[in-house]
Amino acid sequence: MSDDLVEHGSGGPGGIAVLFIVAVCLLVLFSGLVFLASRIATRRNRRPGPVAVWLGGAALLSGYAAVAIYFWGALHMLFLEDADLYQGCQEAAGTEQPLDVNGYSTSYVPPRIVCHTGDGAELAMIVPAWIAPGLAASGGFTLAAGLAYGAQRRRAAPVAVTGTPSPGGRR
């Protein structure tokens, strides 16, 4: 969940792992756009119930929103410099006194940076502060809409009946 302690002057926390996360998020977002475009293009002849259509679309869009929010947080982690990290640690401490920051560690769920001070304190700063609540809200909505979509599709699915008599009364 977290990396080893990153010392001062290393050019920011996360490094290659955050770069990989950013690349995966870009791939998911791009493939999601392609998928949505293909679904819109082939949608003319299919007409499931209107509730199922809205629930499925809401689940997809909120899932993409969650990936986009995570991507934004990872980008912030990728491009932070030591001066920005120190300022963020100072703001997380809520004090005007200078901090003795020994290093930083990263966490990827939610994207955040933990500052380690000389006196052993650990100050967590989420990058930016709205990322964690945004991920929780969009992820929760994705889960709820996806479950409701699945239930609606199951309810609307035709039931196969076996052993029904033919129109003439004989089988």
mmCIF file with all atom_site columns, N, CA and C in Angstrom, residues 22-36 60-61 63-72 75:
data_model
loop_
_atom_site.group_PDB
_atom_site.id
_atom_site.type_symbol
_atom_site.label_atom_id
_atom_site.label_alt_id
_atom_site.label_comp_id
_atom_site.label_asym_id
_atom_site.label_entity_id
_atom_site.label_seq_id
_atom_site.pdbx_PDB_ins_code
_atom_site.Cartn_x
_atom_site.Cartn_y
_atom_site.Cartn_z
_atom_site.occupancy
_atom_site.B_iso_or_equiv
_atom_site.pdbx_formal_charge
_atom_site.auth_seq_id
_atom_site.auth_comp_id
_atom_site.auth_asym_id
_atom_site.auth_atom_id
_atom_site.pdbx_PDB_model_num
ATOM 1  N N  . VAL A 1 22 ? -0.859  6.467  -13.802 1.00 0.00 ? 22 VAL A N  1
ATOM 2  C CA . VAL A 1 22 ? -1.347  7.482  -14.750 1.00 0.00 ? 22 VAL A CA 1
ATOM 3  C C  . VAL A 1 22 ? -1.558  6.865  -16.125 1.00 0.00 ? 22 VAL A C  1
ATOM 4  N N  . ALA A 1 23 ? -0.625  6.028  -16.577 1.00 0.00 ? 23 ALA A N  1
ATOM 5  C CA . ALA A 1 23 ? -0.759  5.382  -17.879 1.00 0.00 ? 23 ALA A CA 1
ATOM 6  C C  . ALA A 1 23 ? -1.977  4.454  -17.918 1.00 0.00 ? 23 ALA A C  1
ATOM 7  N N  . VAL A 1 24 ? -2.203  3.689  -16.856 1.00 0.00 ? 24 VAL A N  1
ATOM 8  C CA . VAL A 1 24 ? -3.359  2.789  -16.805 1.00 0.00 ? 24 VAL A CA 1
ATOM 9  C C  . VAL A 1 24 ? -4.653  3.592  -16.798 1.00 0.00 ? 24 VAL A C  1
ATOM 10 N N  . CYS A 1 25 ? -4.706  4.685  -16.035 1.00 0.00 ? 25 CYS A N  1
ATOM 11 C CA . CYS A 1 25 ? -5.906  5.532  -16.012 1.00 0.00 ? 25 CYS A CA 1
ATOM 12 C C  . CYS A 1 25 ? -6.190  6.110  -17.394 1.00 0.00 ? 25 CYS A C  1
ATOM 13 N N  . LEU A 1 26 ? -5.150  6.564  -18.086 1.00 0.00 ? 26 LEU A N  1
ATOM 14 C CA . LEU A 1 26 ? -5.343  7.086  -19.444 1.00 0.00 ? 26 LEU A CA 1
ATOM 15 C C  . LEU A 1 26 ? -5.883  6.010  -20.380 1.00 0.00 ? 26 LEU A C  1
ATOM 16 N N  . LEU A 1 27 ? -5.355  4.797  -20.263 1.00 0.00 ? 27 LEU A N  1
ATOM 17 C CA . LEU A 1 27 ? -5.826  3.691  -21.094 1.00 0.00 ? 27 LEU A CA 1
ATOM 18 C C  . LEU A 1 27 ? -7.293  3.375  -20.811 1.00 0.00 ? 27 LEU A C  1
ATOM 19 N N  . VAL A 1 28 ? -7.673  3.342  -19.533 1.00 0.00 ? 28 VAL A N  1
ATOM 20 C CA . VAL A 1 28 ? -9.067  3.059  -19.169 1.00 0.00 ? 28 VAL A CA 1
ATOM 21 C C  . VAL A 1 28 ? -9.987  4.160  -19.676 1.00 0.00 ? 28 VAL A C  1
ATOM 22 N N  . LEU A 1 29 ? -9.590  5.418  -19.498 1.00 0.00 ? 29 LEU A N  1
ATOM 23 C CA . LEU A 1 29 ? -10.429 6.519  -19.958 1.00 0.00 ? 29 LEU A CA 1
ATOM 24 C C  . LEU A 1 29 ? -10.581 6.517  -21.480 1.00 0.00 ? 29 LEU A C  1
ATOM 25 N N  . PHE A 1 30 ? -9.501  6.274  -22.199 1.00 0.00 ? 30 PHE A N  1
ATOM 26 C CA . PHE A 1 30 ? -9.578  6.244  -23.661 1.00 0.00 ? 30 PHE A CA 1
ATOM 27 C C  . PHE A 1 30 ? -10.427 5.067  -24.140 1.00 0.00 ? 30 PHE A C  1
ATOM 28 N N  . SER A 1 31 ? -10.209 3.885  -23.576 1.00 0.00 ? 31 SER A N  1
ATOM 29 C CA . SER A 1 31 ? -10.995 2.725  -23.996 1.00 0.00 ? 31 SER A CA 1
ATOM 30 C C  . SER A 1 31 ? -12.463 2.900  -23.610 1.00 0.00 ? 31 SER A C  1
ATOM 31 N N  . GLY A 1 32 ? -12.717 3.595  -22.504 1.00 0.00 ? 32 GLY A N  1
ATOM 32 C CA . GLY A 1 32 ? -14.099 3.882  -22.122 1.00 0.00 ? 32 GLY A CA 1
ATOM 33 C C  . GLY A 1 32 ? -14.791 4.787  -23.110 1.00 0.00 ? 32 GLY A C  1
ATOM 34 N N  . LEU A 1 33 ? -14.081 5.785  -23.604 1.00 0.00 ? 33 LEU A N  1
ATOM 35 C CA . LEU A 1 33 ? -14.660 6.666  -24.623 1.00 0.00 ? 33 LEU A CA 1
ATOM 36 C C  . LEU A 1 33 ? -14.950 5.908  -25.907 1.00 0.00 ? 33 LEU A C  1
ATOM 37 N N  . VAL A 1 34 ? -14.050 5.036  -26.306 1.00 0.00 ? 34 VAL A N  1
ATOM 38 C CA . VAL A 1 34 ? -14.259 4.222  -27.505 1.00 0.00 ? 34 VAL A CA 1
ATOM 39 C C  . VAL A 1 34 ? -15.455 3.299  -27.310 1.00 0.00 ? 34 VAL A C  1
ATOM 40 N N  . PHE A 1 35 ? -15.560 2.689  -26.134 1.00 0.00 ? 35 PHE A N  1
ATOM 41 C CA . PHE A 1 35 ? -16.682 1.792  -25.842 1.00 0.00 ? 35 PHE A CA 1
ATOM 42 C C  . PHE A 1 35 ? -18.002 2.556  -25.886 1.00 0.00 ? 35 PHE A C  1
ATOM 43 N N  . LEU A 1 36 ? -18.059 3.725  -25.249 1.00 0.00 ? 36 LEU A N  1
ATOM 44 C CA . LEU A 1 36 ? -19.296 4.509  -25.259 1.00 0.00 ? 36 LEU A CA 1
ATOM 45 C C  . LEU A 1 36 ? -19.677 4.926  -26.679 1.00 0.00 ? 36 LEU A C  1
ATOM 46 N N  . LEU A 1 60 ? -21.960 3.387  -15.859 1.00 0.00 ? 60 LEU A N  1
ATOM 47 C CA . LEU A 1 60 ? -20.774 3.594  -16.695 1.00 0.00 ? 60 LEU A CA 1
ATOM 48 C C  . LEU A 1 60 ? -20.157 4.976  -16.480 1.00 0.00 ? 60 LEU A C  1
ATOM 49 N N  . LEU A 1 61 ? -20.976 6.002  -16.518 1.00 0.00 ? 61 LEU A N  1
ATOM 50 C CA . LEU A 1 61 ? -20.454 7.355  -16.382 1.00 0.00 ? 61 LEU A CA 1
ATOM 51 C C  . LEU A 1 61 ? -19.859 7.615  -15.005 1.00 0.00 ? 61 LEU A C  1
ATOM 52 N N  . GLY A 1 63 ? -18.555 5.349  -13.087 1.00 0.00 ? 63 GLY A N  1
ATOM 53 C CA . GLY A 1 63 ? -17.307 4.579  -13.048 1.00 0.00 ? 63 GLY A CA 1
ATOM 54 C C  . GLY A 1 63 ? -16.176 5.315  -13.740 1.00 0.00 ? 63 GLY A C  1
ATOM 55 N N  . TYR A 1 64 ? -16.481 5.916  -14.897 1.00 0.00 ? 64 TYR A N  1
ATOM 56 C CA . TYR A 1 64 ? -15.470 6.717  -15.590 1.00 0.00 ? 64 TYR A CA 1
ATOM 57 C C  . TYR A 1 64 ? -15.103 7.961  -14.787 1.00 0.00 ? 64 TYR A C  1
ATOM 58 N N  . ALA A 1 65 ? -16.078 8.532  -14.079 1.00 0.00 ? 65 ALA A N  1
ATOM 59 C CA . ALA A 1 65 ? -15.786 9.684  -13.214 1.00 0.00 ? 65 ALA A CA 1
ATOM 60 C C  . ALA A 1 65 ? -14.827 9.276  -12.097 1.00 0.00 ? 65 ALA A C  1
ATOM 61 N N  . ALA A 1 66 ? -15.016 8.092  -11.524 1.00 0.00 ? 66 ALA A N  1
ATOM 62 C CA . ALA A 1 66 ? -14.113 7.621  -10.477 1.00 0.00 ? 66 ALA A CA 1
ATOM 63 C C  . ALA A 1 66 ? -12.693 7.457  -11.018 1.00 0.00 ? 66 ALA A C  1
ATOM 64 N N  . VAL A 1 67 ? -12.568 6.907  -12.214 1.00 0.00 ? 67 VAL A N  1
ATOM 65 C CA . VAL A 1 67 ? -11.233 6.751  -12.814 1.00 0.00 ? 67 VAL A CA 1
ATOM 66 C C  . VAL A 1 67 ? -10.619 8.116  -13.099 1.00 0.00 ? 67 VAL A C  1
ATOM 67 N N  . ALA A 1 68 ? -11.421 9.062  -13.575 1.00 0.00 ? 68 ALA A N  1
ATOM 68 C CA . ALA A 1 68 ? -10.913 10.405 -13.866 1.00 0.00 ? 68 ALA A CA 1
ATOM 69 C C  . ALA A 1 68 ? -10.467 11.117 -12.592 1.00 0.00 ? 68 ALA A C  1
ATOM 70 N N  . ILE A 1 69 ? -11.216 10.957 -11.510 1.00 0.00 ? 69 ILE A N  1
ATOM 71 C CA . ILE A 1 69 ? -10.833 11.568 -10.231 1.00 0.00 ? 69 ILE A CA 1
ATOM 72 C C  . ILE A 1 69 ? -9.528  10.961 -9.735  1.00 0.00 ? 69 ILE A C  1
ATOM 73 N N  . TYR A 1 70 ? -9.414  9.646  -9.806  1.00 0.00 ? 70 TYR A N  1
ATOM 74 C CA . TYR A 1 70 ? -8.180  8.988  -9.378  1.00 0.00 ? 70 TYR A CA 1
ATOM 75 C C  . TYR A 1 70 ? -7.001  9.449  -10.242 1.00 0.00 ? 70 TYR A C  1
ATOM 76 N N  . PHE A 1 71 ? -7.232  9.573  -11.535 1.00 0.00 ? 71 PHE A N  1
ATOM 77 C CA . PHE A 1 71 ? -6.208  10.050 -12.476 1.00 0.00 ? 71 PHE A CA 1
ATOM 78 C C  . PHE A 1 71 ? -5.734  11.446 -12.077 1.00 0.00 ? 71 PHE A C  1
ATOM 79 N N  . TRP A 1 72 ? -6.657  12.315 -11.732 1.00 0.00 ? 72 TRP A N  1
ATOM 80 C CA . TRP A 1 72 ? -6.297  13.678 -11.335 1.00 0.00 ? 72 TRP A CA 1
ATOM 81 C C  . TRP A 1 72 ? -5.434  13.666 -10.066 1.00 0.00 ? 72 TRP A C  1
ATOM 82 N N  . LEU A 1 75 ? -1.969  12.425 -10.989 1.00 0.00 ? 75 LEU A N  1
ATOM 83 C CA . LEU A 1 75 ? -1.202  13.470 -11.663 1.00 0.00 ? 75 LEU A CA 1
ATOM 84 C C  . LEU A 1 75 ? -0.623  14.468 -10.670 1.00 0.00 ? 75 LEU A C  1
#
